[in-house]
mmCIF file of N, CA, C and O in Angstrom:
data_model
loop_
_atom_site.group_PDB
_atom_site.id
_atom_site.type_symbol
_atom_site.label_atom_id
_atom_site.label_comp_id
_atom_site.label_asym_id
_atom_site.label_seq_id
_atom_site.Cartn_x
_atom_site.Cartn_y
_atom_site.Cartn_z
ATOM 1 N N MET S 22 -255.575 2.649 68.804
ATOM 2 C CA MET S 22 -255.365 1.505 67.931
ATOM 3 C C MET S 22 -253.942 1.554 67.396
ATOM 4 O O MET S 22 -253.474 2.576 66.933
ATOM 5 N N ASP S 23 -253.227 0.427 67.469
ATOM 6 C CA ASP S 23 -251.852 0.358 66.974
ATOM 7 C C ASP S 23 -251.834 0.289 65.460
ATOM 8 O O ASP S 23 -252.655 -0.383 64.843
ATOM 9 N N GLU S 24 -250.860 0.978 64.893
ATOM 10 C CA GLU S 24 -250.689 0.895 63.446
ATOM 11 C C GLU S 24 -249.901 -0.357 63.108
ATOM 12 O O GLU S 24 -249.086 -0.828 63.882
ATOM 13 N N VAL S 25 -250.132 -0.890 61.940
ATOM 14 C CA VAL S 25 -249.396 -2.055 61.472
ATOM 15 C C VAL S 25 -248.299 -1.562 60.542
ATOM 16 O O VAL S 25 -248.550 -0.820 59.605
ATOM 17 N N TYR S 26 -247.069 -1.957 60.842
ATOM 18 C CA TYR S 26 -245.919 -1.530 60.051
ATOM 19 C C TYR S 26 -245.340 -2.722 59.309
ATOM 20 O O TYR S 26 -245.286 -3.828 59.828
ATOM 21 N N GLY S 27 -244.872 -2.469 58.101
ATOM 22 C CA GLY S 27 -244.073 -3.464 57.395
ATOM 23 C C GLY S 27 -242.680 -3.451 57.993
ATOM 24 O O GLY S 27 -242.295 -2.516 58.680
ATOM 25 N N MET S 28 -241.891 -4.480 57.759
ATOM 26 C CA MET S 28 -240.550 -4.556 58.326
ATOM 27 C C MET S 28 -239.669 -3.408 57.860
ATOM 28 O O MET S 28 -238.778 -2.983 58.564
ATOM 29 N N ASP S 29 -239.897 -2.872 56.673
ATOM 30 C CA ASP S 29 -239.092 -1.762 56.186
ATOM 31 C C ASP S 29 -239.379 -0.480 56.969
ATOM 32 O O ASP S 29 -238.555 0.424 57.004
ATOM 33 N N ASP S 30 -240.545 -0.390 57.605
ATOM 34 C CA ASP S 30 -240.920 0.806 58.354
ATOM 35 C C ASP S 30 -240.384 0.782 59.784
ATOM 36 O O ASP S 30 -240.331 1.810 60.431
ATOM 37 N N LYS S 31 -240.002 -0.388 60.285
ATOM 38 C CA LYS S 31 -239.522 -0.499 61.654
ATOM 39 C C LYS S 31 -238.013 -0.278 61.704
ATOM 40 O O LYS S 31 -237.297 -0.556 60.759
ATOM 41 N N LYS S 32 -237.573 0.196 62.850
ATOM 42 C CA LYS S 32 -236.158 0.479 63.056
ATOM 43 C C LYS S 32 -235.368 -0.827 63.156
ATOM 44 O O LYS S 32 -235.745 -1.737 63.894
ATOM 45 N N ALA S 33 -234.256 -0.899 62.432
ATOM 46 C CA ALA S 33 -233.359 -2.048 62.525
ATOM 47 C C ALA S 33 -232.520 -1.891 63.787
ATOM 48 O O ALA S 33 -231.771 -0.934 63.932
ATOM 49 N N LEU S 34 -232.659 -2.832 64.722
ATOM 50 C CA LEU S 34 -231.906 -2.775 65.964
ATOM 51 C C LEU S 34 -230.567 -3.477 65.853
ATOM 52 O O LEU S 34 -229.629 -3.151 66.572
ATOM 53 N N LEU S 35 -230.478 -4.450 64.969
ATOM 54 C CA LEU S 35 -229.246 -5.202 64.765
ATOM 55 C C LEU S 35 -229.127 -5.527 63.293
ATOM 56 O O LEU S 35 -230.096 -5.976 62.671
ATOM 57 N N LYS S 36 -227.954 -5.302 62.730
ATOM 58 C CA LYS S 36 -227.763 -5.592 61.318
ATOM 59 C C LYS S 36 -226.377 -6.185 61.122
ATOM 60 O O LYS S 36 -225.374 -5.577 61.502
ATOM 61 N N LEU S 37 -226.323 -7.369 60.548
ATOM 62 C CA LEU S 37 -225.070 -8.015 60.167
ATOM 63 C C LEU S 37 -225.039 -8.074 58.650
ATOM 64 O O LEU S 37 -226.002 -8.501 58.030
ATOM 65 N N GLU S 38 -223.923 -7.657 58.075
ATOM 66 C CA GLU S 38 -223.801 -7.669 56.616
ATOM 67 C C GLU S 38 -222.518 -8.374 56.208
ATOM 68 O O GLU S 38 -221.421 -7.966 56.596
ATOM 69 N N ASN S 39 -222.663 -9.433 55.443
ATOM 70 C CA ASN S 39 -221.536 -10.188 54.882
ATOM 71 C C ASN S 39 -220.518 -10.595 55.943
ATOM 72 O O ASN S 39 -219.314 -10.453 55.743
ATOM 73 N N VAL S 40 -220.996 -11.118 57.064
ATOM 74 C CA VAL S 40 -220.110 -11.552 58.151
ATOM 75 C C VAL S 40 -219.539 -12.918 57.804
ATOM 76 O O VAL S 40 -220.275 -13.864 57.521
ATOM 77 N N THR S 41 -218.226 -12.997 57.826
ATOM 78 C CA THR S 41 -217.539 -14.260 57.568
ATOM 79 C C THR S 41 -216.605 -14.532 58.740
ATOM 80 O O THR S 41 -215.894 -13.640 59.191
ATOM 81 N N LYS S 42 -216.633 -15.756 59.241
ATOM 82 C CA LYS S 42 -215.768 -16.164 60.347
ATOM 83 C C LYS S 42 -215.204 -17.530 60.010
ATOM 84 O O LYS S 42 -215.937 -18.449 59.635
ATOM 85 N N ALA S 43 -213.897 -17.657 60.131
ATOM 86 C CA ALA S 43 -213.240 -18.928 59.842
ATOM 87 C C ALA S 43 -212.217 -19.215 60.926
ATOM 88 O O ALA S 43 -211.627 -18.305 61.518
ATOM 89 N N TYR S 44 -212.035 -20.485 61.194
ATOM 90 C CA TYR S 44 -210.973 -20.964 62.068
ATOM 91 C C TYR S 44 -210.030 -21.755 61.176
ATOM 92 O O TYR S 44 -210.322 -22.906 60.835
ATOM 93 N N GLY S 45 -208.959 -21.125 60.741
ATOM 94 C CA GLY S 45 -208.058 -21.760 59.781
ATOM 95 C C GLY S 45 -208.775 -21.929 58.453
ATOM 96 O O GLY S 45 -209.328 -20.974 57.908
ATOM 97 N N ASP S 46 -208.808 -23.144 57.946
ATOM 98 C CA ASP S 46 -209.499 -23.432 56.682
ATOM 99 C C ASP S 46 -210.980 -23.742 56.881
ATOM 100 O O ASP S 46 -211.720 -23.905 55.915
ATOM 101 N N ASN S 47 -211.427 -23.840 58.130
ATOM 102 C CA ASN S 47 -212.815 -24.179 58.436
ATOM 103 C C ASN S 47 -213.667 -22.905 58.495
ATOM 104 O O ASN S 47 -213.631 -22.165 59.481
ATOM 105 N N VAL S 48 -214.447 -22.643 57.448
ATOM 106 C CA VAL S 48 -215.321 -21.466 57.400
ATOM 107 C C VAL S 48 -216.609 -21.806 58.147
ATOM 108 O O VAL S 48 -217.344 -22.708 57.758
ATOM 109 N N VAL S 49 -216.864 -21.065 59.235
ATOM 110 C CA VAL S 49 -218.036 -21.327 60.069
ATOM 111 C C VAL S 49 -219.207 -20.463 59.634
ATOM 112 O O VAL S 49 -220.341 -20.929 59.541
ATOM 113 N N LEU S 50 -218.954 -19.175 59.385
ATOM 114 C CA LEU S 50 -219.975 -18.253 58.885
ATOM 115 C C LEU S 50 -219.482 -17.728 57.541
ATOM 116 O O LEU S 50 -218.365 -17.232 57.449
ATOM 117 N N ASN S 51 -220.320 -17.822 56.523
ATOM 118 C CA ASN S 51 -219.910 -17.414 55.185
ATOM 119 C C ASN S 51 -220.878 -16.365 54.633
ATOM 120 O O ASN S 51 -221.981 -16.701 54.220
ATOM 121 N N LYS S 52 -220.462 -15.109 54.673
ATOM 122 C CA LYS S 52 -221.258 -13.996 54.147
ATOM 123 C C LYS S 52 -222.662 -13.946 54.753
ATOM 124 O O LYS S 52 -223.661 -13.833 54.054
ATOM 125 N N LEU S 53 -222.715 -14.043 56.070
ATOM 126 C CA LEU S 53 -223.983 -14.029 56.806
ATOM 127 C C LEU S 53 -224.606 -12.642 56.781
ATOM 128 O O LEU S 53 -223.936 -11.652 57.053
ATOM 129 N N ASN S 54 -225.886 -12.558 56.450
ATOM 130 C CA ASN S 54 -226.658 -11.323 56.496
ATOM 131 C C ASN S 54 -227.860 -11.547 57.404
ATOM 132 O O ASN S 54 -228.569 -12.536 57.261
ATOM 133 N N LEU S 55 -228.061 -10.613 58.339
ATOM 134 C CA LEU S 55 -229.173 -10.722 59.274
ATOM 135 C C LEU S 55 -229.581 -9.325 59.707
ATOM 136 O O LEU S 55 -228.732 -8.505 60.044
ATOM 137 N N THR S 56 -230.870 -9.055 59.695
ATOM 138 C CA THR S 56 -231.406 -7.800 60.202
ATOM 139 C C THR S 56 -232.520 -8.127 61.181
ATOM 140 O O THR S 56 -233.418 -8.894 60.850
ATOM 141 N N VAL S 57 -232.426 -7.554 62.374
ATOM 142 C CA VAL S 57 -233.453 -7.728 63.399
ATOM 143 C C VAL S 57 -234.097 -6.368 63.609
ATOM 144 O O VAL S 57 -233.416 -5.399 63.947
ATOM 145 N N HIS S 58 -235.405 -6.315 63.393
ATOM 146 C CA HIS S 58 -236.151 -5.067 63.529
ATOM 147 C C HIS S 58 -236.798 -4.958 64.905
ATOM 148 O O HIS S 58 -237.007 -5.962 65.586
ATOM 149 N N GLN S 59 -237.108 -3.739 65.269
ATOM 150 C CA GLN S 59 -237.781 -3.468 66.529
ATOM 151 C C GLN S 59 -239.066 -4.289 66.611
ATOM 152 O O GLN S 59 -239.842 -4.346 65.665
ATOM 153 N N GLY S 60 -239.273 -4.973 67.733
ATOM 154 C CA GLY S 60 -240.472 -5.762 67.946
ATOM 155 C C GLY S 60 -240.398 -7.183 67.429
ATOM 156 O O GLY S 60 -241.298 -7.981 67.670
ATOM 157 N N GLU S 61 -239.328 -7.527 66.713
ATOM 158 C CA GLU S 61 -239.186 -8.885 66.169
ATOM 159 C C GLU S 61 -238.667 -9.841 67.222
ATOM 160 O O GLU S 61 -237.851 -9.461 68.071
ATOM 161 N N VAL S 62 -239.108 -11.065 67.159
ATOM 162 C CA VAL S 62 -238.595 -12.139 68.009
ATOM 163 C C VAL S 62 -238.077 -13.218 67.079
ATOM 164 O O VAL S 62 -238.792 -13.675 66.186
ATOM 165 N N LEU S 63 -236.819 -13.620 67.272
ATOM 166 C CA LEU S 63 -236.200 -14.622 66.409
ATOM 167 C C LEU S 63 -235.758 -15.824 67.211
ATOM 168 O O LEU S 63 -235.401 -15.703 68.391
ATOM 169 N N VAL S 64 -235.730 -16.964 66.562
ATOM 170 C CA VAL S 64 -235.213 -18.191 67.136
ATOM 171 C C VAL S 64 -234.138 -18.699 66.189
ATOM 172 O O VAL S 64 -234.349 -18.758 64.980
ATOM 173 N N VAL S 65 -232.986 -19.065 66.739
ATOM 174 C CA VAL S 65 -231.898 -19.602 65.931
ATOM 175 C C VAL S 65 -231.836 -21.101 66.187
ATOM 176 O O VAL S 65 -231.602 -21.534 67.318
ATOM 177 N N ILE S 66 -232.072 -21.878 65.135
ATOM 178 C CA ILE S 66 -232.038 -23.329 65.270
ATOM 179 C C ILE S 66 -231.148 -23.907 64.179
ATOM 180 O O ILE S 66 -230.909 -23.273 63.148
ATOM 181 N N GLY S 67 -230.649 -25.085 64.411
ATOM 182 C CA GLY S 67 -229.828 -25.776 63.427
ATOM 183 C C GLY S 67 -229.064 -26.898 64.097
ATOM 184 O O GLY S 67 -229.006 -26.988 65.330
ATOM 185 N N PRO S 68 -228.449 -27.735 63.294
ATOM 186 C CA PRO S 68 -227.715 -28.874 63.849
ATOM 187 C C PRO S 68 -226.437 -28.421 64.561
ATOM 188 O O PRO S 68 -225.938 -27.308 64.363
ATOM 189 N N SER S 69 -225.923 -29.291 65.384
ATOM 190 C CA SER S 69 -224.680 -29.038 66.098
ATOM 191 C C SER S 69 -223.560 -28.732 65.105
ATOM 192 O O SER S 69 -223.410 -29.410 64.088
ATOM 193 N N GLY S 70 -222.816 -27.669 65.387
ATOM 194 C CA GLY S 70 -221.667 -27.341 64.553
ATOM 195 C C GLY S 70 -221.960 -26.459 63.359
ATOM 196 O O GLY S 70 -221.080 -26.237 62.530
ATOM 197 N N CYS S 71 -223.176 -25.934 63.248
ATOM 198 C CA CYS S 71 -223.519 -25.132 62.067
ATOM 199 C C CYS S 71 -223.203 -23.648 62.226
ATOM 200 O O CYS S 71 -223.363 -22.881 61.278
ATOM 201 N N GLY S 72 -222.764 -23.196 63.437
ATOM 202 C CA GLY S 72 -222.353 -21.817 63.610
ATOM 203 C C GLY S 72 -223.275 -20.951 64.443
ATOM 204 O O GLY S 72 -223.083 -19.736 64.520
ATOM 205 N N LYS S 73 -224.263 -21.535 65.098
ATOM 206 C CA LYS S 73 -225.207 -20.750 65.906
ATOM 207 C C LYS S 73 -224.491 -19.992 67.018
ATOM 208 O O LYS S 73 -224.642 -18.775 67.152
ATOM 209 N N SER S 74 -223.703 -20.692 67.808
ATOM 210 C CA SER S 74 -223.001 -20.058 68.928
ATOM 211 C C SER S 74 -221.951 -19.072 68.437
ATOM 212 O O SER S 74 -221.775 -17.999 69.021
ATOM 213 N N THR S 75 -221.274 -19.408 67.365
ATOM 214 C CA THR S 75 -220.277 -18.495 66.801
ATOM 215 C C THR S 75 -220.932 -17.202 66.344
ATOM 216 O O THR S 75 -220.411 -16.111 66.583
ATOM 217 N N MET S 76 -222.100 -17.297 65.711
ATOM 218 C CA MET S 76 -222.823 -16.096 65.284
ATOM 219 C C MET S 76 -223.155 -15.224 66.492
ATOM 220 O O MET S 76 -222.918 -14.017 66.486
ATOM 221 N N LEU S 77 -223.691 -15.826 67.553
ATOM 222 C CA LEU S 77 -224.048 -15.072 68.750
ATOM 223 C C LEU S 77 -222.818 -14.464 69.416
ATOM 224 O O LEU S 77 -222.851 -13.328 69.881
ATOM 225 N N ARG S 78 -221.715 -15.200 69.443
ATOM 226 C CA ARG S 78 -220.480 -14.679 70.039
ATOM 227 C C ARG S 78 -219.922 -13.520 69.222
ATOM 228 O O ARG S 78 -219.407 -12.547 69.786
ATOM 229 N N CYS S 79 -220.036 -13.566 67.916
ATOM 230 C CA CYS S 79 -219.599 -12.456 67.054
ATOM 231 C C CYS S 79 -220.488 -11.241 67.267
ATOM 232 O O CYS S 79 -220.009 -10.098 67.290
ATOM 233 N N MET S 80 -221.777 -11.462 67.413
ATOM 234 C CA MET S 80 -222.711 -10.356 67.620
ATOM 235 C C MET S 80 -222.418 -9.623 68.924
ATOM 236 O O MET S 80 -222.620 -8.411 69.020
ATOM 237 N N ASN S 81 -221.948 -10.346 69.932
ATOM 238 C CA ASN S 81 -221.655 -9.763 71.254
ATOM 239 C C ASN S 81 -220.200 -9.354 71.411
ATOM 240 O O ASN S 81 -219.768 -9.056 72.519
ATOM 241 N N ALA S 82 -219.443 -9.378 70.330
ATOM 242 C CA ALA S 82 -218.015 -9.018 70.323
ATOM 243 C C ALA S 82 -217.176 -9.903 71.235
ATOM 244 O O ALA S 82 -216.143 -9.481 71.744
ATOM 245 N N LEU S 83 -217.625 -11.134 71.450
ATOM 246 C CA LEU S 83 -216.833 -12.104 72.201
ATOM 247 C C LEU S 83 -215.859 -12.841 71.284
ATOM 248 O O LEU S 83 -214.907 -13.464 71.754
ATOM 249 N N GLU S 84 -216.114 -12.797 69.983
ATOM 250 C CA GLU S 84 -215.237 -13.357 68.956
ATOM 251 C C GLU S 84 -214.962 -12.275 67.928
ATOM 252 O O GLU S 84 -215.897 -11.583 67.503
ATOM 253 N N PRO S 85 -213.724 -12.104 67.528
ATOM 254 C CA PRO S 85 -213.448 -11.129 66.447
ATOM 255 C C PRO S 85 -213.976 -11.659 65.121
ATOM 256 O O PRO S 85 -213.953 -12.864 64.874
ATOM 257 N N ILE S 86 -214.486 -10.754 64.308
ATOM 258 C CA ILE S 86 -214.999 -11.149 62.988
ATOM 259 C C ILE S 86 -213.855 -11.060 61.995
ATOM 260 O O ILE S 86 -213.127 -10.099 61.978
#
């Protein structure tokens, strides 16, 4: 039987803390915090231009933070 863990008990596989990304005066990500734990599945949704792709590119080191 599998044990049930709270999110604090699971290993954090990805953690972003206070990530800010701007292009000139245009701030795309402002103090973004995100933690993805082992076994979690996330969906990123939002309107065009809200920073979804920029967040993913920063996470993959395709964009400097």
